[in-house]
Structure formats: structure tokens, C-alpha cells
Amino acid sequence: MLKQLFIDYPLAYYVAVIVLSFVVVVSVIPSIIHAANKLNIFDKSDLHRKEHKHDISRLGGIGIFCAFTITVLMFANVVNYQEANFLLSSCIILFAVGIKDDIYGVGARTKFLLQILVAFILVIFGGFRLSSLYGVFGLWNVHPLAGGLFSIALIIFIINAFNLIDGVDGLAGTIGAIVCFSFGFLFALAGEMAYAFISFALLGSIVGFLFFNFSPAKIFMGDTGSLIIGVVSVVLAVKFIELNKIGINPHPIVFSAPAVAVAILIIPVFDSLRIFFIRVINKRSPFKGDRNHIHHRLLRYGLDHKRVVVLLVAFNLLTILSTLLLQKLGNFVLILLQIGICVIFNIALTYLKGKKRSKNYTLADVFLKDTINAI
């Protein structure tokens, strides 16, 4: 009876999913903080890439994982979502490597190998693979092997991209919440109840966690949380693109689905690609951490954690809105526009950084600076 009720009234189902995951995480996090204080398990503030001044637990990802998993298991029978088995298996693997890394540390090679395993499970067994490049750079259908390999690389890239933006209180969580809400809303409009369910289960978990993570943070999500958010986000993105494929779906909910997916994921994608190219150009290892991420640059410019989050969230939302409004331009044009906007944004930050050093501001510089600070 309850199952039929949720099927007849999907909005009630989505609300129940969000509420349950939210309640679980806000119930679990205080206990995790207490346990971390007792066991002295902290993200040490003396590390050179850290922004916080006090020792804070990195175990918040445990709460996100528990809330997401419990919610999926409790409500999965409503939509009979078989692919959730492979997604949950992948989340468990990443949870294991993430919790070990948050407490003791894990070698980069071990982490990378396990991420390859997760990507392999999702692509080969879960069927989360792209079958086309949808006209991006003039490419359409691809060989299944090439599509599978590209999908594996994409999954690994997005998983790490979310890990890299987790450097400011509330940033990774807020961006993750935007991603989950955006995909969940679009899946719900398309009547794809299973994928909306997955999106909203993680959304409630992240929102509950953010109550303890906004500046000043009481707990961090650590690798455990960022890896889980990353893998679920990329799975949602791949399925969103495939379900809106022109020629397969006669009535897609959106046109230019790949460009829309990129817009939703623009912050982690932009930051990761930017960091990769900067390190390669400077002849440094692209896998060695530094303080050159976009949030680090905004902090050096003088913004506090809250303003950094607001600015990047505004950039994310404007990119999503503009892409949806211009979706009929096609993937190639839209992705080129997105690249151009990101390049202009990066150039503006570089320019203002130079002006700050020289203290030689023009009227236009002052206006741009005041606009950013007003946010």
C-alpha cells in the first residue's frame, strides 16, 4: 500500500527520501564529532595546505555515507532500481578507502587503483557508459570499447574533481547539493523516478551535513564524503546524458544534455582542468597538491569562506540557467561558450590579483572588486 502511494504521488516519495536522509545525517554527525574528540582523530591544522586554524574532524563523510546508504536500501523496493546494487558496491569500496585515508592516509597509487576498480564495476556491470559524444567536437557515436574507456576515465576524473574542491568550509557540500538537486529535478520532470530517488537521497544527506560544515565548520566531509559525492554525481551525469540522447528518447526533457551536465558540474570540472594545465605548463606533477585551486585564489584575494562559497555557487547557478536557456544551440557551441566563460573568469581573477599586488586600481578595477566583495 505504501509503495503504491509513493508511485501515485511521487512528490511525497521524493520528500520522504530527502527527509529520511536528512534526519539520519543530523542524528549521526554529533556522535561522530564526539567520537573524534575522544579518539583525537582530527584534520591537523599545521599542514601547509589547510585553511582552518583549529583541529577539526574529517569524518563527516561517514554520516553522508550512512544516511545515503540507509535511505537507498529502505526505499529501493519502491522503484525496483537494480543498478543501485552496483552503485552501492562502488560507494562501499570508496567509503573503505576514504575512511582509511581520513584516519591514517592512503598512498596515491592504492587510491587510484581502487578508483579504477570502481569505474570498471560501474561501466562494465552497471552499464553507466556513454555511447556517443553527441556532436561535441564533431564526434557522434563511438565504438563500445572506446566509449567504455572514455567513461572509465570520466568517472575517475569527476570523483577526483570533487575531492579537489573540498578546501573551503561548505564548498564541496554546497556544490554537491546543487548537482543532486539539479539532476533530481530534471529526472523527476522526465518521470525517471529511480534516478530522481538516488539524487534526492544524496541531497538530503548533504544538506544535513552542511548544518555542521558551513563556516566556521565543526566537521569536514574528508575523502570519504567527497569520493561518495563524486561517484554518485558522475553516475547521475552519465545516465542523464544517455536518457536524453537524441534519437533514443523521442521526447527528451532537455536538448544538449551533455552541455547541461557540464554546466551542472562546472565548478569541479573547471577547477580540475585548470589545475591540471597549470601544473603541466609549469612542469610540475599534475597529481601533486598545491594551493592554486580556484578557492585558494579567492581566499588570497581577500574573500572569506562564506563569500567564496557564495561567489562560486552564483557562478554555478548562472552557468546552469544560461545553458538551459540556450540549450537549442547544440552541445558544441554551448561547451565552447562554457570554456570561454571559464577562461574569462580565470583571466579576471589573475588580472585582479596582479592589480592587488601593484595597488594600481582603475575605476573599473574598483567596481569589479566591490562587486565581488558585495557578494
Short mmCIF file of N, CA and C in Angstrom, two decimals, residues 238-338:
data_model
loop_
_atom_site.label_atom_id
_atom_site.label_comp_id
_atom_site.label_asym_id
_atom_site.label_seq_id
_atom_site.Cartn_x
_atom_site.Cartn_y
_atom_site.Cartn_z
N VAL A 238 26.09 10.69 -16.27
CA VAL A 238 26.14 9.75 -17.39
C VAL A 238 24.72 9.30 -17.76
N LYS A 239 23.92 8.93 -16.77
CA LYS A 239 22.56 8.48 -17.04
C LYS A 239 21.69 9.61 -17.58
N PHE A 240 21.89 10.81 -17.09
CA PHE A 240 21.13 11.96 -17.58
C PHE A 240 21.42 12.18 -19.07
N ILE A 241 22.68 12.08 -19.44
CA ILE A 241 23.06 12.27 -20.85
C ILE A 241 22.46 11.17 -21.72
N GLU A 242 22.58 9.93 -21.26
CA GLU A 242 22.09 8.80 -22.05
C GLU A 242 20.56 8.80 -22.18
N LEU A 243 19.87 9.17 -21.12
CA LEU A 243 18.41 9.16 -21.15
C LEU A 243 17.83 10.27 -22.03
N ASN A 244 18.64 11.30 -22.30
CA ASN A 244 18.19 12.41 -23.14
C ASN A 244 18.87 12.40 -24.50
N LYS A 245 19.33 11.23 -24.88
CA LYS A 245 20.03 11.11 -26.17
C LYS A 245 19.05 11.27 -27.32
N ILE A 246 19.36 12.19 -28.21
CA ILE A 246 18.52 12.41 -29.38
C ILE A 246 18.55 11.16 -30.26
N GLY A 247 17.40 10.70 -30.67
CA GLY A 247 17.32 9.50 -31.49
C GLY A 247 16.93 8.28 -30.68
N ILE A 248 17.25 8.29 -29.40
CA ILE A 248 16.86 7.20 -28.50
C ILE A 248 15.58 7.58 -27.76
N ASN A 249 15.59 8.78 -27.21
CA ASN A 249 14.41 9.29 -26.50
C ASN A 249 13.68 10.28 -27.41
N PRO A 250 12.47 9.94 -27.88
CA PRO A 250 11.75 10.84 -28.80
C PRO A 250 11.30 12.14 -28.14
N HIS A 251 11.24 12.14 -26.82
CA HIS A 251 10.82 13.35 -26.10
C HIS A 251 11.78 13.64 -24.95
N PRO A 252 13.00 14.05 -25.25
CA PRO A 252 13.98 14.34 -24.19
C PRO A 252 13.52 15.54 -23.36
N ILE A 253 13.82 15.48 -22.07
CA ILE A 253 13.41 16.56 -21.20
C ILE A 253 14.21 17.83 -21.47
N VAL A 254 15.44 17.67 -21.96
CA VAL A 254 16.28 18.80 -22.36
C VAL A 254 17.00 18.44 -23.65
N PHE A 255 17.35 19.47 -24.42
CA PHE A 255 18.24 19.30 -25.54
C PHE A 255 19.66 19.57 -25.04
N SER A 256 20.64 19.12 -25.80
CA SER A 256 22.05 19.36 -25.45
C SER A 256 22.35 18.88 -24.04
N ALA A 257 21.95 17.63 -23.74
CA ALA A 257 22.13 17.09 -22.39
C ALA A 257 23.59 17.09 -21.92
N PRO A 258 24.58 16.76 -22.77
CA PRO A 258 25.97 16.81 -22.30
C PRO A 258 26.39 18.21 -21.83
N ALA A 259 25.97 19.24 -22.57
CA ALA A 259 26.31 20.60 -22.18
C ALA A 259 25.64 20.98 -20.86
N VAL A 260 24.40 20.53 -20.68
CA VAL A 260 23.69 20.79 -19.42
C VAL A 260 24.40 20.09 -18.26
N ALA A 261 24.83 18.83 -18.48
CA ALA A 261 25.55 18.09 -17.44
C ALA A 261 26.86 18.78 -17.09
N VAL A 262 27.57 19.29 -18.10
CA VAL A 262 28.82 20.02 -17.83
C VAL A 262 28.52 21.28 -17.02
N ALA A 263 27.43 21.97 -17.35
CA ALA A 263 27.07 23.19 -16.62
C ALA A 263 26.79 22.87 -15.15
N ILE A 264 26.11 21.78 -14.91
CA ILE A 264 25.80 21.38 -13.53
C ILE A 264 27.07 21.07 -12.75
N LEU A 265 28.05 20.48 -13.43
CA LEU A 265 29.31 20.07 -12.79
C LEU A 265 30.43 21.07 -13.05
N ILE A 266 30.11 22.29 -13.44
CA ILE A 266 31.11 23.22 -13.96
C ILE A 266 32.20 23.56 -12.94
N ILE A 267 31.88 23.69 -11.67
CA ILE A 267 32.89 24.10 -10.68
C ILE A 267 33.98 23.04 -10.52
N PRO A 268 33.65 21.78 -10.19
CA PRO A 268 34.73 20.79 -10.09
C PRO A 268 35.44 20.54 -11.41
N VAL A 269 34.71 20.55 -12.53
CA VAL A 269 35.34 20.33 -13.84
C VAL A 269 36.30 21.47 -14.18
N PHE A 270 35.84 22.70 -14.03
CA PHE A 270 36.65 23.87 -14.32
C PHE A 270 37.91 23.90 -13.46
N ASP A 271 37.74 23.72 -12.16
CA ASP A 271 38.89 23.79 -11.25
C ASP A 271 39.90 22.69 -11.54
N SER A 272 39.44 21.48 -11.79
CA SER A 272 40.36 20.36 -12.02
C SER A 272 41.13 20.52 -13.32
N LEU A 273 40.44 20.90 -14.40
CA LEU A 273 41.13 21.11 -15.68
C LEU A 273 42.11 22.27 -15.59
N ARG A 274 41.70 23.32 -14.90
CA ARG A 274 42.58 24.48 -14.73
C ARG A 274 43.85 24.11 -13.99
N ILE A 275 43.70 23.39 -12.88
CA ILE A 275 44.85 22.97 -12.09
C ILE A 275 45.76 22.05 -12.91
N PHE A 276 45.15 21.12 -13.64
CA PHE A 276 45.93 20.16 -14.44
C PHE A 276 46.83 20.90 -15.44
N PHE A 277 46.24 21.84 -16.18
CA PHE A 277 47.01 22.54 -17.21
C PHE A 277 48.06 23.47 -16.60
N ILE A 278 47.75 24.10 -15.49
CA ILE A 278 48.73 24.98 -14.84
C ILE A 278 49.94 24.18 -14.38
N ARG A 279 49.70 23.02 -13.79
CA ARG A 279 50.81 22.20 -13.31
C ARG A 279 51.63 21.66 -14.46
N VAL A 280 50.97 21.25 -15.54
CA VAL A 280 51.71 20.72 -16.70
C VAL A 280 52.54 21.82 -17.34
N ILE A 281 51.96 23.02 -17.51
CA ILE A 281 52.68 24.14 -18.11
C ILE A 281 53.90 24.51 -17.28
N ASN A 282 53.76 24.44 -15.95
CA ASN A 282 54.87 24.76 -15.05
C ASN A 282 55.79 23.57 -14.79
N LYS A 283 55.57 22.48 -15.55
CA LYS A 283 56.42 21.28 -15.48
C LYS A 283 56.45 20.67 -14.08
N ARG A 284 55.24 20.66 -13.46
CA ARG A 284 55.08 20.01 -12.17
C ARG A 284 54.14 18.82 -12.34
N SER A 285 54.21 17.90 -11.40
CA SER A 285 53.32 16.74 -11.46
C SER A 285 51.88 17.20 -11.31
N PRO A 286 50.97 16.79 -12.24
CA PRO A 286 49.56 17.19 -12.12
C PRO A 286 48.86 16.54 -10.93
N PHE A 287 49.52 15.58 -10.28
CA PHE A 287 48.91 14.85 -9.17
C PHE A 287 49.44 15.31 -7.80
N LYS A 288 50.35 16.28 -7.81
CA LYS A 288 50.90 16.79 -6.55
C LYS A 288 50.12 18.00 -6.10
N GLY A 289 49.62 17.98 -4.86
CA GLY A 289 48.77 19.05 -4.35
C GLY A 289 49.49 20.37 -4.19
N ASP A 290 48.73 21.46 -4.28
CA ASP A 290 49.27 22.79 -4.06
C ASP A 290 48.13 23.70 -3.58
N ARG A 291 48.41 25.00 -3.52
CA ARG A 291 47.41 25.97 -3.07
C ARG A 291 47.01 26.90 -4.22
N ASN A 292 46.80 26.31 -5.39
CA ASN A 292 46.47 27.12 -6.56
C ASN A 292 45.05 26.84 -7.07
N HIS A 293 44.24 26.18 -6.25
CA HIS A 293 42.85 25.94 -6.66
C HIS A 293 42.09 27.26 -6.68
N ILE A 294 40.96 27.26 -7.35
CA ILE A 294 40.20 28.50 -7.50
C ILE A 294 39.78 29.07 -6.16
N HIS A 295 39.44 28.20 -5.18
CA HIS A 295 39.03 28.71 -3.87
C HIS A 295 40.22 29.30 -3.11
N HIS A 296 41.42 28.74 -3.33
CA HIS A 296 42.63 29.31 -2.71
C HIS A 296 42.89 30.72 -3.25
N ARG A 297 42.71 30.89 -4.56
CA ARG A 297 42.96 32.19 -5.16
C ARG A 297 41.96 33.23 -4.65
N LEU A 298 40.71 32.83 -4.49
CA LEU A 298 39.71 33.75 -3.98
C LEU A 298 39.98 34.12 -2.53
N LEU A 299 40.47 33.17 -1.75
CA LEU A 299 40.84 33.46 -0.37
C LEU A 299 42.00 34.45 -0.31
N ARG A 300 42.99 34.26 -1.19
CA ARG A 300 44.13 35.18 -1.22
C ARG A 300 43.71 36.57 -1.68
N TYR A 301 42.65 36.63 -2.48
CA TYR A 301 42.15 37.92 -2.94
C TYR A 301 41.49 38.70 -1.81
N GLY A 302 41.13 38.02 -0.72
CA GLY A 302 40.58 38.70 0.44
C GLY A 302 39.18 38.27 0.83
N LEU A 303 38.59 37.35 0.09
CA LEU A 303 37.26 36.86 0.45
C LEU A 303 37.35 35.85 1.59
N ASP A 304 36.34 35.82 2.45
CA ASP A 304 36.30 34.80 3.49
C ASP A 304 35.62 33.55 2.93
N HIS A 305 35.54 32.51 3.74
CA HIS A 305 34.99 31.23 3.28
C HIS A 305 33.57 31.37 2.75
N LYS A 306 32.73 32.12 3.45
CA LYS A 306 31.33 32.24 3.05
C LYS A 306 31.20 32.94 1.70
N ARG A 307 31.99 33.99 1.48
CA ARG A 307 31.90 34.72 0.22
C ARG A 307 32.46 33.89 -0.94
N VAL A 308 33.47 33.10 -0.67
CA VAL A 308 33.99 32.20 -1.71
C VAL A 308 32.90 31.23 -2.16
N VAL A 309 32.21 30.66 -1.18
CA VAL A 309 31.14 29.71 -1.49
C VAL A 309 30.03 30.41 -2.28
N VAL A 310 29.61 31.59 -1.83
CA VAL A 310 28.52 32.31 -2.50
C VAL A 310 28.91 32.66 -3.93
N LEU A 311 30.13 33.13 -4.13
CA LEU A 311 30.57 33.52 -5.47
C LEU A 311 30.59 32.32 -6.42
N LEU A 312 31.16 31.20 -5.98
CA LEU A 312 31.24 30.02 -6.83
C LEU A 312 29.87 29.38 -7.06
N VAL A 313 29.02 29.43 -6.05
CA VAL A 313 27.65 28.93 -6.22
C VAL A 313 26.90 29.79 -7.24
N ALA A 314 27.06 31.11 -7.14
CA ALA A 314 26.41 32.01 -8.10
C ALA A 314 26.90 31.72 -9.53
N PHE A 315 28.20 31.49 -9.67
CA PHE A 315 28.78 31.15 -10.97
C PHE A 315 28.18 29.85 -11.49
N ASN A 316 28.05 28.86 -10.61
CA ASN A 316 27.48 27.56 -10.97
C ASN A 316 26.03 27.71 -11.43
N LEU A 317 25.23 28.42 -10.65
CA LEU A 317 23.80 28.57 -10.96
C LEU A 317 23.59 29.36 -12.25
N LEU A 318 24.37 30.41 -12.45
CA LEU A 318 24.24 31.21 -13.68
C LEU A 318 24.62 30.39 -14.91
N THR A 319 25.63 29.53 -14.76
CA THR A 319 26.03 28.67 -15.87
C THR A 319 24.93 27.68 -16.21
N ILE A 320 24.32 27.09 -15.18
CA ILE A 320 23.22 26.14 -15.41
C ILE A 320 22.04 26.84 -16.09
N LEU A 321 21.65 28.00 -15.56
CA LEU A 321 20.50 28.73 -16.10
C LEU A 321 20.74 29.15 -17.54
N SER A 322 21.91 29.71 -17.83
CA SER A 322 22.19 30.17 -19.19
C SER A 322 22.25 29.01 -20.17
N THR A 323 22.80 27.87 -19.74
CA THR A 323 22.87 26.70 -20.62
C THR A 323 21.48 26.16 -20.92
N LEU A 324 20.61 26.12 -19.92
CA LEU A 324 19.23 25.67 -20.15
C LEU A 324 18.48 26.61 -21.09
N LEU A 325 18.71 27.91 -20.93
CA LEU A 325 18.03 28.87 -21.79
C LEU A 325 18.51 28.79 -23.23
N LEU A 326 19.78 28.42 -23.41
CA LEU A 326 20.38 28.37 -24.75
C LEU A 326 20.57 26.95 -25.26
N GLN A 327 19.86 25.99 -24.67
CA GLN A 327 20.11 24.57 -24.94
C GLN A 327 19.96 24.19 -26.40
N LYS A 328 19.17 24.92 -27.18
CA LYS A 328 18.96 24.56 -28.58
C LYS A 328 20.11 24.98 -29.49
N LEU A 329 21.12 25.63 -28.93
CA LEU A 329 22.30 25.98 -29.73
C LEU A 329 23.14 24.76 -30.05
N GLY A 330 22.98 23.68 -29.28
CA GLY A 330 23.75 22.47 -29.53
C GLY A 330 24.94 22.33 -28.58
N ASN A 331 25.38 21.11 -28.40
CA ASN A 331 26.44 20.82 -27.43
C ASN A 331 27.75 21.51 -27.77
N PHE A 332 28.14 21.47 -29.05
CA PHE A 332 29.43 22.02 -29.44
C PHE A 332 29.53 23.51 -29.11
N VAL A 333 28.51 24.26 -29.51
CA VAL A 333 28.51 25.71 -29.28
C VAL A 333 28.45 26.01 -27.78
N LEU A 334 27.58 25.30 -27.06
CA LEU A 334 27.41 25.56 -25.63
C LEU A 334 28.67 25.26 -24.83
N ILE A 335 29.33 24.15 -25.14
CA ILE A 335 30.54 23.80 -24.41
C ILE A 335 31.67 24.78 -24.72
N LEU A 336 31.74 25.24 -25.97
CA LEU A 336 32.72 26.29 -26.29
C LEU A 336 32.43 27.57 -25.51
N LEU A 337 31.14 27.93 -25.39
CA LEU A 337 30.76 29.10 -24.59
C LEU A 337 31.15 28.91 -23.12
N GLN A 338 30.92 27.72 -22.59
CA GLN A 338 31.27 27.44 -21.20
C GLN A 338 32.78 27.55 -20.99
#
